[in-house]
């Protein structure tokens, strides 16, 4: 990444041209899509910048990163430009820092710098259920809106807002925590690919990593997403839930538990245990020495099969954002999961 050059908004493009002229012999300028990022300055900002940089290095795009400072007593709007890319291929990175009433100027500042004829993805890293002046203007510019439910204070309000946005505008929606559960959804689908024993499933136990960091504190989200997906796909009828994350359905039960794995991402699912009415038990747990691998043990009172492994995929920084950018459309499973989540989290367990 080149050193950021602070410029006036009207000089963004000339300054980028100047930077590229200095790099002409070393770098190839590339752009697959536009990526607009909105973030309020906080302890999570460095984390968000890191994953965006990882994405832009893997898939060159024009990044327009908006940082809003709600604590500043002095209104300002500052812009800076740089070039991102460690190899021969690189892309533009435009920073917009803003506070106070100058927020209203942001859509007009960034609009000339969206590359025409290329898709526009918006990464909204804040809680969409909280009103913000830039939410509607920026979502109108996007073909795809990606949320981070880690920012939501209420999953109930979050799911209602995202569902309403999709219903009202038809814009493609995505979610970083949904992407983080993809491997586990694939694993569970593979266990019951033939349909055998699926209707006998009666108990679910999910364990997640409860080690918080400055960037992650709402650690139950991925586990609730996975449970909501399972119960929505199997049409379970929800009855009640407790603050200790015990869930009762009409004919089924589920529990969410915690563990502490130091080197695993916070909130990441560690294991899933599934039991059937005829006492068949599926025990699926990450391998401690290789976190992207899951050991699967299927047993019953009469027999115990040899364990085998399932590869979830790497959990590298930024990988969930990559998945949600390159995917097309809106997952119907995701929308159904959100609708089901409104019941599971109606007592605001998360």
Short mmCIF file of C-alpha atoms in Angstrom, two decimals:
data_model
loop_
_atom_site.label_atom_id
_atom_site.label_comp_id
_atom_site.label_asym_id
_atom_site.label_seq_id
_atom_site.Cartn_x
_atom_site.Cartn_y
_atom_site.Cartn_z
CA UNK A 1 0.00 0.00 0.00
CA UNK A 2 1.40 3.41 -0.94
CA UNK A 3 1.48 6.25 1.58
CA UNK A 4 -1.84 8.05 1.86
CA UNK A 5 -1.90 11.44 0.17
CA UNK A 6 -4.32 13.94 1.70
CA UNK A 7 -6.07 15.89 -1.05
CA UNK A 8 -9.07 18.14 -1.57
CA UNK A 9 -12.15 16.21 -2.77
CA UNK A 10 -12.00 17.78 -6.24
CA UNK A 11 -8.38 16.62 -6.65
CA UNK A 12 -8.93 12.91 -5.90
CA UNK A 13 -8.70 11.69 -9.51
CA UNK A 14 -5.73 13.91 -10.51
CA UNK A 15 -3.81 12.72 -7.45
CA UNK A 16 -4.54 9.07 -8.26
CA UNK A 17 -3.27 9.65 -11.81
CA UNK A 18 -0.10 11.20 -10.39
CA UNK A 19 0.47 8.22 -8.08
CA UNK A 20 -0.07 5.73 -10.90
CA UNK A 21 2.31 7.56 -13.18
CA UNK A 22 4.98 7.06 -10.54
CA UNK A 23 4.16 3.34 -10.35
CA UNK A 24 3.63 2.72 -14.08
CA UNK A 25 6.62 0.43 -14.50
CA UNK A 26 5.89 -1.61 -11.38
CA UNK A 27 2.12 -1.96 -11.04
CA UNK A 28 -0.86 -2.84 -13.21
CA UNK A 29 -4.03 -0.92 -12.36
CA UNK A 30 -7.06 -3.20 -12.00
CA UNK A 31 -10.63 -3.05 -10.74
CA UNK A 32 -13.31 -5.75 -10.69
CA UNK A 33 -15.95 -3.83 -8.73
CA UNK A 34 -16.54 -0.82 -6.47
CA UNK A 35 -16.47 -1.41 -2.72
CA UNK A 36 -17.97 1.29 -0.49
CA UNK A 37 -17.33 0.82 3.23
CA UNK A 38 -19.06 2.75 6.00
CA UNK A 39 -17.61 2.60 9.49
CA UNK A 40 -17.92 4.67 12.66
CA UNK A 41 -14.53 5.25 14.25
CA UNK A 42 -14.14 2.74 17.09
CA UNK A 43 -11.91 -0.06 18.35
CA UNK A 44 -13.19 -2.15 15.42
CA UNK A 45 -12.00 0.29 12.74
CA UNK A 46 -8.53 -1.23 12.39
CA UNK A 47 -10.08 -4.68 12.06
CA UNK A 48 -12.45 -3.47 9.33
CA UNK A 49 -9.60 -1.78 7.46
CA UNK A 50 -7.56 -4.97 7.69
CA UNK A 51 -10.23 -7.21 6.17
CA UNK A 52 -10.97 -4.66 3.42
CA UNK A 53 -7.29 -4.51 2.53
CA UNK A 54 -7.11 -8.33 2.42
CA UNK A 55 -10.08 -8.38 0.04
CA UNK A 56 -8.69 -5.68 -2.25
CA UNK A 57 -5.36 -7.52 -2.46
CA UNK A 58 -7.12 -10.73 -3.48
CA UNK A 59 -9.77 -9.15 -5.71
CA UNK A 60 -8.69 -5.72 -7.01
CA UNK A 61 -11.45 -3.15 -6.56
CA UNK A 62 -11.88 0.58 -6.05
CA UNK A 63 -12.31 1.00 -2.31
CA UNK A 64 -14.11 4.07 -0.97
CA UNK A 65 -13.73 3.88 2.81
CA UNK A 66 -15.93 6.27 4.82
CA UNK A 67 -14.98 6.87 8.46
CA UNK A 68 -17.51 8.78 10.55
CA UNK A 69 -16.40 10.40 13.81
CA UNK A 70 -19.45 10.91 15.98
CA UNK A 71 -17.34 12.14 18.92
CA UNK A 72 -15.68 15.04 17.11
CA UNK A 73 -16.83 18.47 18.22
CA UNK A 74 -15.43 20.07 15.08
CA UNK A 75 -17.17 19.34 11.76
CA UNK A 76 -14.85 18.18 9.01
CA UNK A 77 -14.66 16.32 5.72
CA UNK A 78 -11.21 15.09 4.70
CA UNK A 79 -10.19 12.93 1.77
CA UNK A 80 -7.05 10.96 1.02
CA UNK A 81 -5.94 8.52 -1.68
CA UNK A 82 -3.49 5.64 -1.97
CA UNK A 83 -2.85 2.49 -3.99
CA UNK A 84 -3.28 -1.01 -2.51
CA UNK A 85 -1.60 -4.19 -3.71
CA UNK A 86 1.54 -6.12 -2.79
CA UNK A 87 2.11 -7.79 -6.15
CA UNK A 88 2.14 -6.51 -9.71
CA UNK A 89 -1.61 -5.82 -9.64
CA UNK A 90 -2.99 -2.99 -7.51
CA UNK A 91 -6.08 -0.81 -7.12
CA UNK A 92 -7.29 2.57 -5.88
CA UNK A 93 -8.11 3.29 -2.24
CA UNK A 94 -10.05 6.46 -1.42
CA UNK A 95 -10.52 7.52 2.20
CA UNK A 96 -13.25 9.88 3.34
CA UNK A 97 -13.17 11.07 6.96
CA UNK A 98 -16.23 12.98 8.12
CA UNK A 99 -18.06 14.32 11.15
CA UNK A 100 -21.04 16.47 12.02
CA UNK A 101 -23.21 18.12 9.36
CA UNK A 102 -20.65 17.35 6.65
CA UNK A 103 -22.13 13.83 6.57
CA UNK A 104 -24.70 15.18 4.14
CA UNK A 105 -21.93 15.92 1.61
CA UNK A 106 -20.55 12.38 1.51
CA UNK A 107 -22.82 10.93 -1.25
CA UNK A 108 -21.97 13.89 -3.51
CA UNK A 109 -18.24 13.52 -2.82
CA UNK A 110 -18.08 9.79 -3.55
CA UNK A 111 -20.52 9.59 -6.48
CA UNK A 112 -18.06 10.87 -9.16
CA UNK A 113 -15.55 8.23 -8.05
CA UNK A 114 -17.74 5.17 -8.55
CA UNK A 115 -16.47 3.45 -11.69
CA UNK A 116 -19.40 3.13 -14.14
CA UNK A 117 -20.48 -0.27 -15.49
CA UNK A 118 -18.93 -2.11 -12.54
CA UNK A 119 -20.94 -3.58 -9.64
CA UNK A 120 -21.14 -1.62 -6.39
CA UNK A 121 -20.96 -3.48 -3.08
CA UNK A 122 -21.65 -1.63 0.16
CA UNK A 123 -20.17 -2.97 3.39
CA UNK A 124 -22.24 -1.39 6.17
CA UNK A 125 -20.34 -2.24 9.35
CA UNK A 126 -22.76 -0.57 11.77
CA UNK A 127 -26.13 -1.63 13.16
CA UNK A 128 -28.66 -1.04 10.34
CA UNK A 129 -31.55 -0.93 12.81
CA UNK A 130 -30.11 2.32 14.21
CA UNK A 131 -31.07 5.32 12.08
CA UNK A 132 -28.22 6.97 10.20
CA UNK A 133 -28.24 9.78 7.64
CA UNK A 134 -26.04 7.88 5.17
CA UNK A 135 -27.79 4.51 5.24
CA UNK A 136 -30.47 5.22 2.63
CA UNK A 137 -28.29 7.27 0.22
CA UNK A 138 -25.54 4.64 0.21
CA UNK A 139 -27.84 1.62 -0.13
CA UNK A 140 -29.42 3.29 -3.17
CA UNK A 141 -26.01 3.32 -4.85
CA UNK A 142 -25.33 -0.37 -4.22
CA UNK A 143 -26.13 -3.55 -6.13
CA UNK A 144 -25.29 -5.55 -3.02
CA UNK A 145 -25.38 -4.57 0.66
CA UNK A 146 -23.23 -6.57 3.06
CA UNK A 147 -23.95 -6.34 6.79
CA UNK A 148 -21.95 -7.35 9.83
CA UNK A 149 -24.41 -8.57 12.44
CA UNK A 150 -21.61 -8.37 15.02
CA UNK A 151 -22.52 -4.67 15.19
CA UNK A 152 -26.17 -5.31 16.10
CA UNK A 153 -27.28 -4.70 19.68
CA UNK A 154 -30.47 -6.66 18.97
CA UNK A 155 -30.60 -9.54 16.51
CA UNK A 156 -34.38 -9.18 16.48
CA UNK A 157 -34.20 -5.56 15.29
CA UNK A 158 -31.35 -6.43 12.91
CA UNK A 159 -33.23 -9.27 11.22
CA UNK A 160 -36.37 -7.16 10.85
CA UNK A 161 -34.43 -4.26 9.29
CA UNK A 162 -32.51 -6.44 6.82
CA UNK A 163 -35.65 -8.35 5.82
CA UNK A 164 -37.53 -5.09 5.28
CA UNK A 165 -34.71 -3.62 3.18
CA UNK A 166 -34.72 -6.67 0.94
CA UNK A 167 -38.54 -6.67 0.63
CA UNK A 168 -38.82 -2.93 -0.05
CA UNK A 169 -35.91 -2.41 -2.44
CA UNK A 170 -35.03 -5.84 -3.83
CA UNK A 171 -31.33 -5.10 -3.31
CA UNK A 172 -29.13 -8.15 -2.81
CA UNK A 173 -28.23 -8.56 0.85
CA UNK A 174 -25.50 -10.52 2.56
CA UNK A 175 -24.07 -10.99 6.04
CA UNK A 176 -20.53 -11.71 7.24
CA UNK A 177 -21.68 -13.98 10.07
CA UNK A 178 -23.83 -15.95 7.63
CA UNK A 179 -20.73 -16.54 5.52
CA UNK A 180 -18.82 -17.65 8.62
CA UNK A 181 -21.32 -20.49 9.16
CA UNK A 182 -21.16 -21.77 5.57
CA UNK A 183 -18.78 -24.63 6.33
CA UNK A 184 -20.97 -25.95 9.13
CA UNK A 185 -24.07 -25.73 6.98
CA UNK A 186 -22.31 -27.73 4.27
CA UNK A 187 -21.17 -30.29 6.85
CA UNK A 188 -24.66 -30.82 8.27
CA UNK A 189 -26.15 -31.06 4.77
CA UNK A 190 -23.56 -33.73 3.91
CA UNK A 191 -24.48 -35.81 6.97
CA UNK A 192 -28.09 -36.07 5.83
CA UNK A 193 -27.61 -35.89 2.07
CA UNK A 194 -29.65 -39.06 1.52
CA UNK A 195 -32.46 -37.79 3.74
CA UNK A 196 -32.07 -40.78 6.03
CA UNK A 197 -32.54 -40.00 9.75
CA UNK A 198 -33.28 -36.35 9.01
CA UNK A 199 -36.86 -36.63 10.23
CA UNK A 200 -35.59 -38.40 13.38
CA UNK A 201 -33.36 -35.52 14.45
CA UNK A 202 -34.49 -34.46 17.90
CA UNK A 203 -31.62 -32.78 19.79
CA UNK A 204 -29.04 -30.19 18.75
CA UNK A 205 -26.10 -28.98 20.81
CA UNK A 206 -23.86 -26.19 19.49
CA UNK A 207 -20.67 -24.99 21.20
CA UNK A 208 -18.94 -21.72 20.28
CA UNK A 209 -15.74 -19.93 21.27
CA UNK A 210 -16.61 -17.44 24.03
CA UNK A 211 -13.28 -15.60 24.00
CA UNK A 212 -14.05 -11.91 23.34
CA UNK A 213 -11.74 -9.38 21.71
CA UNK A 214 -11.93 -5.63 21.07
CA UNK A 215 -13.36 -6.36 17.61
CA UNK A 216 -15.90 -9.00 18.64
CA UNK A 217 -18.19 -9.04 21.67
CA UNK A 218 -21.55 -10.37 20.38
CA UNK A 219 -20.33 -13.94 20.34
CA UNK A 220 -23.59 -15.90 20.19
CA UNK A 221 -24.54 -14.74 16.70
CA UNK A 222 -23.02 -17.51 14.58
CA UNK A 223 -24.47 -20.22 16.84
CA UNK A 224 -27.92 -18.63 16.75
CA UNK A 225 -27.67 -18.35 12.97
CA UNK A 226 -26.83 -22.04 12.64
CA UNK A 227 -29.62 -23.13 14.98
CA UNK A 228 -32.11 -20.86 13.22
CA UNK A 229 -31.04 -22.29 9.85
CA UNK A 230 -31.46 -25.90 11.06
CA UNK A 231 -34.88 -25.26 12.61
CA UNK A 232 -36.11 -23.28 9.59
CA UNK A 233 -35.03 -25.96 7.10
CA UNK A 234 -36.72 -28.69 9.14
CA UNK A 235 -39.86 -26.63 9.89
CA UNK A 236 -39.54 -26.99 13.64
CA UNK A 237 -42.20 -25.17 15.67
CA UNK A 238 -40.59 -22.91 18.26
CA UNK A 239 -42.03 -22.83 21.78
CA UNK A 240 -39.69 -21.04 24.18
CA UNK A 241 -36.10 -20.14 25.02
CA UNK A 242 -34.20 -19.34 28.20
CA UNK A 243 -31.46 -16.81 28.92
CA UNK A 244 -29.08 -19.77 29.27
CA UNK A 245 -29.71 -20.53 25.56
CA UNK A 246 -31.84 -23.64 25.96
CA UNK A 247 -34.46 -23.82 23.21
CA UNK A 248 -37.65 -25.84 23.24
CA UNK A 249 -39.48 -26.70 20.04
CA UNK A 250 -42.69 -28.70 19.65
CA UNK A 251 -40.87 -32.05 19.38
CA UNK A 252 -37.24 -31.02 19.55
CA UNK A 253 -34.69 -29.43 21.87
CA UNK A 254 -31.54 -27.41 21.33
CA UNK A 255 -28.76 -26.01 23.50
CA UNK A 256 -25.97 -23.52 22.88
CA UNK A 257 -22.84 -23.86 25.02
CA UNK A 258 -19.53 -22.05 25.36
CA UNK A 259 -15.85 -23.00 25.44
CA UNK A 260 -12.61 -21.02 25.34
CA UNK A 261 -10.15 -21.72 22.53
CA UNK A 262 -7.36 -19.17 22.54
CA UNK A 263 -6.29 -19.31 18.89
CA UNK A 264 -9.75 -19.63 17.34
CA UNK A 265 -11.76 -16.60 16.25
CA UNK A 266 -14.23 -15.22 18.81
CA UNK A 267 -17.77 -16.50 18.34
CA UNK A 268 -16.58 -19.22 15.96
CA UNK A 269 -18.49 -22.48 16.22
CA UNK A 270 -16.35 -25.22 17.79
CA UNK A 271 -18.65 -28.23 17.67
CA UNK A 272 -22.12 -29.45 16.74
CA UNK A 273 -23.71 -32.57 18.24
CA UNK A 274 -26.90 -34.00 16.74
CA UNK A 275 -29.03 -36.80 18.20
CA UNK A 276 -31.94 -38.77 16.73
CA UNK A 277 -34.94 -40.44 18.32
CA UNK A 278 -33.33 -43.88 17.92
CA UNK A 279 -30.19 -42.74 19.83
CA UNK A 280 -27.96 -42.20 16.82
CA UNK A 281 -25.38 -39.55 17.74
CA UNK A 282 -23.43 -37.34 15.34
CA UNK A 283 -20.50 -35.67 17.12
CA UNK A 284 -18.72 -33.03 15.02
CA UNK A 285 -15.85 -31.08 16.57
CA UNK A 286 -12.97 -28.98 15.25
CA UNK A 287 -9.52 -30.54 15.43
CA UNK A 288 -7.45 -28.42 17.84
CA UNK A 289 -4.27 -28.72 15.80
CA UNK A 290 -6.04 -27.89 12.50
CA UNK A 291 -8.99 -25.59 13.13
CA UNK A 292 -10.34 -25.77 9.59
CA UNK A 293 -10.85 -29.54 9.97
CA UNK A 294 -13.75 -31.18 11.80
CA UNK A 295 -13.64 -34.71 13.20
CA UNK A 296 -16.97 -36.52 12.74
CA UNK A 297 -17.91 -39.49 14.93
CA UNK A 298 -21.21 -41.32 14.32
CA UNK A 299 -22.30 -43.78 16.99
CA UNK A 300 -25.25 -45.62 18.50
CA UNK A 301 -25.69 -47.87 21.56
CA UNK A 302 -24.89 -50.85 19.33
CA UNK A 303 -21.96 -49.61 17.23
CA UNK A 304 -19.41 -46.86 16.73
CA UNK A 305 -18.21 -45.96 13.24
CA UNK A 306 -14.63 -44.95 12.50
CA UNK A 307 -14.23 -41.17 12.73
CA UNK A 308 -13.53 -39.17 9.59
CA UNK A 309 -12.75 -35.54 8.84
CA UNK A 310 -14.56 -32.75 7.02
CA UNK A 311 -12.71 -29.66 5.79
CA UNK A 312 -14.55 -26.43 6.61
CA UNK A 313 -12.21 -24.19 4.67
CA UNK A 314 -9.67 -21.71 5.91
CA UNK A 315 -10.74 -19.03 8.39
CA UNK A 316 -8.31 -16.38 7.16
CA UNK A 317 -9.00 -12.73 7.90
CA UNK A 318 -11.35 -11.26 5.32
CA UNK A 319 -12.46 -14.60 3.90
CA UNK A 320 -16.11 -14.12 4.93
CA UNK A 321 -16.19 -10.74 3.15
CA UNK A 322 -14.67 -12.30 0.02
CA UNK A 323 -17.42 -14.95 0.00
CA UNK A 324 -20.21 -12.43 0.34
CA UNK A 325 -18.82 -10.17 -2.37
CA UNK A 326 -18.31 -12.86 -5.00
CA UNK A 327 -21.64 -14.59 -4.32
CA UNK A 328 -24.54 -13.44 -6.45
CA UNK A 329 -28.13 -12.82 -5.43
CA UNK A 330 -29.58 -13.21 -1.95
CA UNK A 331 -29.65 -16.61 -0.28
CA UNK A 332 -33.23 -17.76 0.31
CA UNK A 333 -31.88 -19.85 3.18
CA UNK A 334 -30.51 -16.65 4.71
CA UNK A 335 -33.83 -14.81 4.41
CA UNK A 336 -35.72 -17.77 5.91
CA UNK A 337 -33.14 -17.99 8.69
CA UNK A 338 -33.68 -14.30 9.52
CA UNK A 339 -37.43 -14.76 9.64
CA UNK A 340 -37.03 -17.74 11.95
CA UNK A 341 -34.52 -15.82 14.06
CA UNK A 342 -37.19 -13.26 14.88
CA UNK A 343 -38.87 -16.00 16.92
CA UNK A 344 -35.74 -17.52 18.44
CA UNK A 345 -34.42 -14.15 19.60
CA UNK A 346 -37.68 -12.43 20.45
CA UNK A 347 -36.55 -12.28 24.10
CA UNK A 348 -33.30 -10.62 22.94
CA UNK A 349 -30.94 -13.41 23.94
CA UNK A 350 -28.17 -11.73 21.98
#
